[in-house]
N, CA and C of each residue as an Amber inpcrd file, in Angstrom:
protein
   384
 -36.4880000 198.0760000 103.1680000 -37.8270000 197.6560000 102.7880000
 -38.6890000 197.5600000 104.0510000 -40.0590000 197.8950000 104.0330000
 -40.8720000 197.8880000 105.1950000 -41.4300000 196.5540000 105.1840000
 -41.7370000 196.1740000 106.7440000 -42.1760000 195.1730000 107.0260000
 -43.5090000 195.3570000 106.9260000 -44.0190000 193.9510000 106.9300000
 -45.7280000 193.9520000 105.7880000 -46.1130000 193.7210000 107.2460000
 -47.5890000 194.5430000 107.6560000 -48.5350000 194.1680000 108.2380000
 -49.8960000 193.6300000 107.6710000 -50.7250000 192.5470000 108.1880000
 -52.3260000 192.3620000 108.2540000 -52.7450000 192.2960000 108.9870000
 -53.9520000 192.9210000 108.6150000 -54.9450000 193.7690000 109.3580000
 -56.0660000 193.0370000 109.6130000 -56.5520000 192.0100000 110.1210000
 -57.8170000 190.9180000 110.6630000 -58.6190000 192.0240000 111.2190000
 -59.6560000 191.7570000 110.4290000 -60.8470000 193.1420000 111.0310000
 -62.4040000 192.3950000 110.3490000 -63.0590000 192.4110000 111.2320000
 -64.5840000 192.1240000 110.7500000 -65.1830000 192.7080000 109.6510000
 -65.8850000 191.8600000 109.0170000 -66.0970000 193.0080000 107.6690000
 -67.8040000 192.4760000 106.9850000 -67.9060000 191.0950000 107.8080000
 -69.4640000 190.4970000 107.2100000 -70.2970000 191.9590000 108.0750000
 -71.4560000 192.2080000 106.8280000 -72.5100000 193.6720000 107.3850000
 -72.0070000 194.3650000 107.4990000 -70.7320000 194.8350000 107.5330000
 -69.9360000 196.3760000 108.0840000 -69.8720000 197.1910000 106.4780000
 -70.1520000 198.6110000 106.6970000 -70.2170000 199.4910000 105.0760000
 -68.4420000 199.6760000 105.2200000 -68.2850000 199.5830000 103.7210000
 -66.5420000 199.7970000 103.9200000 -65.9490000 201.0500000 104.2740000
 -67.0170000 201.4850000 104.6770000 -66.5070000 203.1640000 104.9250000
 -66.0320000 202.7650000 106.8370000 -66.9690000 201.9700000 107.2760000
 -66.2110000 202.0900000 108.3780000 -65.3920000 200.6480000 108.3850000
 -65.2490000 199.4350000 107.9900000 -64.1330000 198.9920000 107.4350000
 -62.8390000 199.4890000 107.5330000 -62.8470000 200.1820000 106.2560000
 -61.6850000 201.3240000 106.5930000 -61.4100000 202.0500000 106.9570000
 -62.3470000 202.2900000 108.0980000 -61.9360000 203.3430000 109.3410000
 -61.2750000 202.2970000 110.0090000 -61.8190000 201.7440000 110.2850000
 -61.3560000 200.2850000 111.6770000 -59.8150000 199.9180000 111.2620000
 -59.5690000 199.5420000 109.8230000 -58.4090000 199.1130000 109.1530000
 -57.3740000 200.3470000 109.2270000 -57.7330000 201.3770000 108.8870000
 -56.7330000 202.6940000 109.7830000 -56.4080000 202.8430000 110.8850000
 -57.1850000 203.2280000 112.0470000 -56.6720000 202.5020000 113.0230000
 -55.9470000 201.6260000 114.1230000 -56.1100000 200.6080000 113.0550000
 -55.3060000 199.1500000 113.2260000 -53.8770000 199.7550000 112.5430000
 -53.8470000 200.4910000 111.6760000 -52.6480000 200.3300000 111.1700000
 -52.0340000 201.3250000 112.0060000 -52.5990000 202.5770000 112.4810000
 -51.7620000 203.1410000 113.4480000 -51.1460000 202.7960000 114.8930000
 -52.1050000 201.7060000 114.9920000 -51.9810000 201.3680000 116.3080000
 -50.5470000 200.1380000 116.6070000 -50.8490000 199.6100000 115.0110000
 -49.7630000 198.6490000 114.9080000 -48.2650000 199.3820000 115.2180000
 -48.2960000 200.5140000 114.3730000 -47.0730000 201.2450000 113.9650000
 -46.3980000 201.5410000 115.5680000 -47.6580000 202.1650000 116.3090000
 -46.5460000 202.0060000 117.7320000 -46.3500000 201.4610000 118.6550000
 -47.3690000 200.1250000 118.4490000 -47.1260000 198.7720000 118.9490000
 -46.0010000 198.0620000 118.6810000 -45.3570000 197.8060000 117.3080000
 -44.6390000 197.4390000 116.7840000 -43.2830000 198.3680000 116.4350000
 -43.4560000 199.0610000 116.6880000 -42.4380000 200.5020000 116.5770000
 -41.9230000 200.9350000 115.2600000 -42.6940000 200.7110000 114.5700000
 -42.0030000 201.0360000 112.8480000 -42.6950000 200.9790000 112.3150000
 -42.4090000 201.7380000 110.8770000 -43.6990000 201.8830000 109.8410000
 -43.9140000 200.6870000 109.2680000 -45.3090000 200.7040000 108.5060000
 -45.3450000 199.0640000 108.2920000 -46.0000000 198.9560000 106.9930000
 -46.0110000 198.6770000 106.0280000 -46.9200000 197.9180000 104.6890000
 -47.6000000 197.6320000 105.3720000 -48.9110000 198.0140000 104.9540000
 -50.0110000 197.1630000 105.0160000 -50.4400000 196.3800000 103.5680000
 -51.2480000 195.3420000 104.2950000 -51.0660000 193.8370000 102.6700000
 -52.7090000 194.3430000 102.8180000 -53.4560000 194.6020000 101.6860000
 -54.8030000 194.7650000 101.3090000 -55.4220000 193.6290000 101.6400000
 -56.2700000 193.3310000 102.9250000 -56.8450000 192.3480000 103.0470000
 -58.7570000 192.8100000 102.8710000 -58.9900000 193.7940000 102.3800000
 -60.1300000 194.2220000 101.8450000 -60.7220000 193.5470000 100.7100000
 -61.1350000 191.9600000 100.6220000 -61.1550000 191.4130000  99.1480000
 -62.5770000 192.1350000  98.4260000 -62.5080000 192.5880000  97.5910000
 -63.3400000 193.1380000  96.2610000 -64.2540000 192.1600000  95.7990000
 -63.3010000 190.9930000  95.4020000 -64.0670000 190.0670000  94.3590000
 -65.1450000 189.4580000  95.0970000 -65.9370000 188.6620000  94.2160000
 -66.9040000 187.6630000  94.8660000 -66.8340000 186.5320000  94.1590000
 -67.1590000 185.6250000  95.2560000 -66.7040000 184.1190000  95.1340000
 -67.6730000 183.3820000  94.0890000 -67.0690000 182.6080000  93.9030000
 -67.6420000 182.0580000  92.4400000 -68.8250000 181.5450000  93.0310000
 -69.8180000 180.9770000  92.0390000 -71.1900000 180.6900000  92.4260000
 -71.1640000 179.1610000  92.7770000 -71.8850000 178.6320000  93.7100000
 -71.8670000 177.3830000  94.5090000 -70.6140000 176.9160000  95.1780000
 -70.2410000 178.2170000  95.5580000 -68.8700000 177.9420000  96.9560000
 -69.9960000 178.3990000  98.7500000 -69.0910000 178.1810000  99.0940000
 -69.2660000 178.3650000 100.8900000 -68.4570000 179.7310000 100.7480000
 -69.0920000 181.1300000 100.5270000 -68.7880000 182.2100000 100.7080000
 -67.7880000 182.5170000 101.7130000 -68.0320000 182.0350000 103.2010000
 -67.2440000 182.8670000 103.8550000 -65.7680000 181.9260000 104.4300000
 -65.9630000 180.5060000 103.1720000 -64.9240000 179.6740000 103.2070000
 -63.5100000 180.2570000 102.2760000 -64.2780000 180.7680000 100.8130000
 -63.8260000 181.2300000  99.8970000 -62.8280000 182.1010000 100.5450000
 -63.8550000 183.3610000 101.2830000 -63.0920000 184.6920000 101.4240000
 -61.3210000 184.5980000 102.4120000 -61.9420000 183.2930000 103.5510000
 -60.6300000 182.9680000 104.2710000 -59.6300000 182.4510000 103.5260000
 -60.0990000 181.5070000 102.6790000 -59.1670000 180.8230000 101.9800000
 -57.5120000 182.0580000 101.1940000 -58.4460000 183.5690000 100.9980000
 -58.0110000 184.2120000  99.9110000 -57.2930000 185.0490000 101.2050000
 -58.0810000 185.3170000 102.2340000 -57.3510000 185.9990000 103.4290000
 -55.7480000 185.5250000 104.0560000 -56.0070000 183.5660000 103.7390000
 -54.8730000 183.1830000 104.9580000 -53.3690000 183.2630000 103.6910000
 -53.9600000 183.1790000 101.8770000 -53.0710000 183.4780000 101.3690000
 -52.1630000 184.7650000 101.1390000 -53.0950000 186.0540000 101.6140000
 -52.5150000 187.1380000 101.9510000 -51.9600000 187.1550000 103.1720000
 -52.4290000 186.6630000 104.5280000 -51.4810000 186.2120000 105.5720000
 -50.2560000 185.6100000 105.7080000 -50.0710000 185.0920000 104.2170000
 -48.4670000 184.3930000 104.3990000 -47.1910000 185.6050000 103.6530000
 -47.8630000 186.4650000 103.2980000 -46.5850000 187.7680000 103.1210000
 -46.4610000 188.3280000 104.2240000 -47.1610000 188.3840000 106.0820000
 -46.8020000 188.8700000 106.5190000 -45.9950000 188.7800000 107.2210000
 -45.3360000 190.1100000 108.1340000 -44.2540000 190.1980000 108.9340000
 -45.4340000 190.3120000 110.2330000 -46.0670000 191.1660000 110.4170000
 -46.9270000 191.1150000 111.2950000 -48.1710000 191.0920000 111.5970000
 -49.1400000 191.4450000 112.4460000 -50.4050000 190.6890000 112.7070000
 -51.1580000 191.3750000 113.5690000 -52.6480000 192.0450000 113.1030000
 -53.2130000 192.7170000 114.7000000 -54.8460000 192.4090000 114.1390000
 -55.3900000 192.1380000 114.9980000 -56.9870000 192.1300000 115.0270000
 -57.6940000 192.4120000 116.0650000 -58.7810000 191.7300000 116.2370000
 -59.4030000 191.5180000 117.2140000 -59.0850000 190.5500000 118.1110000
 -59.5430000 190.3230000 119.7010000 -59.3030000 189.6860000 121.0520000
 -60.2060000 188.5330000 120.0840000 -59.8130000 187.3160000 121.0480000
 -60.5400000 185.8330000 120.8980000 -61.6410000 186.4590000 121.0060000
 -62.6620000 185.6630000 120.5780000 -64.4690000 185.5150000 120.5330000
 -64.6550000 183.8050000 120.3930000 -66.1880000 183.9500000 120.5410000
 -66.5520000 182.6700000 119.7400000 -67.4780000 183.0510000 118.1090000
 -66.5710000 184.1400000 118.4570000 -67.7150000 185.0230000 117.2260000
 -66.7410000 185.5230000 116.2680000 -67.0420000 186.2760000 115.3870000
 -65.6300000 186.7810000 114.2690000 -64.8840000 185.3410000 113.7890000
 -65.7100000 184.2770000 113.6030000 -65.0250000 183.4620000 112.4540000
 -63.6560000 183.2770000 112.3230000 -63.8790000 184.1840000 110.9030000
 -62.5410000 184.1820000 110.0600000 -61.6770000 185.1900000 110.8220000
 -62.0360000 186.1660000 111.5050000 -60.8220000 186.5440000 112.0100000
 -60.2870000 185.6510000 113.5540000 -61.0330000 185.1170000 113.9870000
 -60.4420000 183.8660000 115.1160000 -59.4770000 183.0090000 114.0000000
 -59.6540000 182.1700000 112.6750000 -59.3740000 181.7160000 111.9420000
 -57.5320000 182.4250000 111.4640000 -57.8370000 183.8540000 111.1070000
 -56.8420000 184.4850000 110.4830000 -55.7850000 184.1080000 112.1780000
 -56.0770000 185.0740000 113.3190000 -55.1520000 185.0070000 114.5540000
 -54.7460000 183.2560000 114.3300000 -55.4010000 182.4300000 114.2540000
 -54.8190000 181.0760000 115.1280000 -53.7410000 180.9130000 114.0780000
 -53.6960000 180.7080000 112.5270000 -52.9220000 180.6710000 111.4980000
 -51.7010000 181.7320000 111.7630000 -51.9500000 182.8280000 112.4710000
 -50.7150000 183.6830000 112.6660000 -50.0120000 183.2510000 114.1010000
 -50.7810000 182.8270000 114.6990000 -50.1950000 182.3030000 115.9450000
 -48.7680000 181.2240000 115.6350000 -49.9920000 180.1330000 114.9690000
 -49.4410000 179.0850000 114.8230000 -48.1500000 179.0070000 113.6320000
 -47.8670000 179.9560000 112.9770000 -46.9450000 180.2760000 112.4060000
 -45.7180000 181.3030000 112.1020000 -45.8920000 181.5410000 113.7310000
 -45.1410000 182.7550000 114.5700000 -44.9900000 184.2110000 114.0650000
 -45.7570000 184.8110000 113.2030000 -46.3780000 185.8630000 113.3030000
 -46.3070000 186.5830000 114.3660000 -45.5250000 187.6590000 114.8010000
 -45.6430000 188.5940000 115.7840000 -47.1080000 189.2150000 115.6380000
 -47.7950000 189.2550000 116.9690000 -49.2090000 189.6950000 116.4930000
 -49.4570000 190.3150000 117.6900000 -50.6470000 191.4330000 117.5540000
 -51.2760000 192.3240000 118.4210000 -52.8600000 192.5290000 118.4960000
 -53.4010000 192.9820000 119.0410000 -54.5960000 193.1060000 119.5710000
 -55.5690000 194.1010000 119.8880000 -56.6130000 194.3650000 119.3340000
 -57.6110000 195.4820000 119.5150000 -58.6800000 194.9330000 120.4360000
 -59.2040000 196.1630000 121.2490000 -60.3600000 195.8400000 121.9390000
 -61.8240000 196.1190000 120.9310000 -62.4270000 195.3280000 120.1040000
 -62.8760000 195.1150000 119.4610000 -64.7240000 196.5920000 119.7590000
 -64.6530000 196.3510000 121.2990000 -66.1800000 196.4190000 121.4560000
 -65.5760000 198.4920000 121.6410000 -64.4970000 198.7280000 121.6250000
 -63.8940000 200.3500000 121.8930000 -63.8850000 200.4890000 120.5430000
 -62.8760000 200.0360000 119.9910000 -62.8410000 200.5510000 117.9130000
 -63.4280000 200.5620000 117.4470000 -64.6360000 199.1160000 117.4350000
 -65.5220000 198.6170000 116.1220000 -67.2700000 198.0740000 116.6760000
 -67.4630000 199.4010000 117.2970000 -68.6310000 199.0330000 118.2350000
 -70.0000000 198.9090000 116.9410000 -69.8640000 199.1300000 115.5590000
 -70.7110000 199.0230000 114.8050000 -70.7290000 197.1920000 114.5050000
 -69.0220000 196.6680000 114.7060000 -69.1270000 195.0330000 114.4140000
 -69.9340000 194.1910000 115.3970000 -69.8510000 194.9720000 116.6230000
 -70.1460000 194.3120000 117.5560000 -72.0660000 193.8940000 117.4590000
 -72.8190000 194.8530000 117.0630000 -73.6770000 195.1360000 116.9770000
 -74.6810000 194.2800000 115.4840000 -73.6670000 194.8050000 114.4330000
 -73.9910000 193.1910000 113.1720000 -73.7370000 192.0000000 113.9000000
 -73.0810000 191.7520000 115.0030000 -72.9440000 190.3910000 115.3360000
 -73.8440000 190.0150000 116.1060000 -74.0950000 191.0100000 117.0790000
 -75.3970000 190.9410000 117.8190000 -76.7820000 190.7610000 117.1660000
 -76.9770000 190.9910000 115.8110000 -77.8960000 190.5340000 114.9560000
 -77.8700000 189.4050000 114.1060000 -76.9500000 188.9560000 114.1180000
 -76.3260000 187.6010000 113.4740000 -76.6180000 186.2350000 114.2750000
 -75.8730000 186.7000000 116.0080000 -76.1680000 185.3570000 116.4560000
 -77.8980000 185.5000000 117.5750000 -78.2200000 187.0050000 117.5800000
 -79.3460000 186.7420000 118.6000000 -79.1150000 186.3300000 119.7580000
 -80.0620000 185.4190000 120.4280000 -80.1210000 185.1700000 121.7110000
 -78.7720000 184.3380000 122.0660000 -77.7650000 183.8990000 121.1160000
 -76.7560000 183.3960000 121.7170000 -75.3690000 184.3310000 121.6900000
 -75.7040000 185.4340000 121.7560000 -74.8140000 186.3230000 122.1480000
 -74.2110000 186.5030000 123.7320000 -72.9060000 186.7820000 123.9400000
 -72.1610000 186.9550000 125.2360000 -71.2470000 187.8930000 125.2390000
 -71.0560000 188.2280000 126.1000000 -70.2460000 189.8470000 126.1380000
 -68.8580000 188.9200000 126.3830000 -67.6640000 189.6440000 125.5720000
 -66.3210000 188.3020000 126.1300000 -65.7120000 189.7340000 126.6690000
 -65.0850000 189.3170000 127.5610000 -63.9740000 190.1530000 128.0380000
 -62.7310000 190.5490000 127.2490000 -61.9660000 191.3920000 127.2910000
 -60.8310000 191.4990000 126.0430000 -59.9420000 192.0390000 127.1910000
């Protein structure tokens, strides 16, 4: 049986077309990071959150329960930015999750850029 990977990838403003470019990627990159083929667990959620929730509370909530089938773990480098995926890494950290790492501003230079419109003038370039 293959070991399950998730895939922590930015996704607030991003079209799912490149989504799932970024989420391909990740999964190849895992495969020879990790040296073996891997399940990937659909962390692409579809649905939308019921009406008078905290949207992007909802979506983690549904993320960290798909995080507990995994075997392994790759996203993005720390930020003070990317939320839920800072959120998804610390939960995989903290629950020994073998996990790996993308340079966020090389793969997913379209996330970088919704974020740059998100926070404005309190934007900072982080090192990875």
């Amino acid at each position: 049986m293959k070991k399950k990977l998730y895939i922590s990838c930015p996704m607030k403003g991003r079209t799912e077309e490149n989504i799932r470019k970024s989420m391909k990627q990740m999964h190849q990159i895992a495969e020879v990071v990790f040296d073996q083929e891997l399940e990937v667990i659909p962390t692409y959620i579809e649905d939308d959150p019921p009406e008078n929730t905290k949207q992007e509370i909802w979506y983690i909530g549904k993320s960290i329960q798909l995080l507990s089938e995994a075997d392994f773990f790759i996203g993005v480098g720390y930020s003070d930015f990317f939320t839920g995926c800072m959120i998804e890494n610390d939960v995989a950290r903290r629950y020994g999750i073998r996990r790996t790492h993308v340079n966020i501003c090389e793969l997913m230079p379209d996330a970088i850029e919704v974020e740059r419109k998100n926070v404005g003038e309190q934007w900072t370039t982080v090192e990875l």
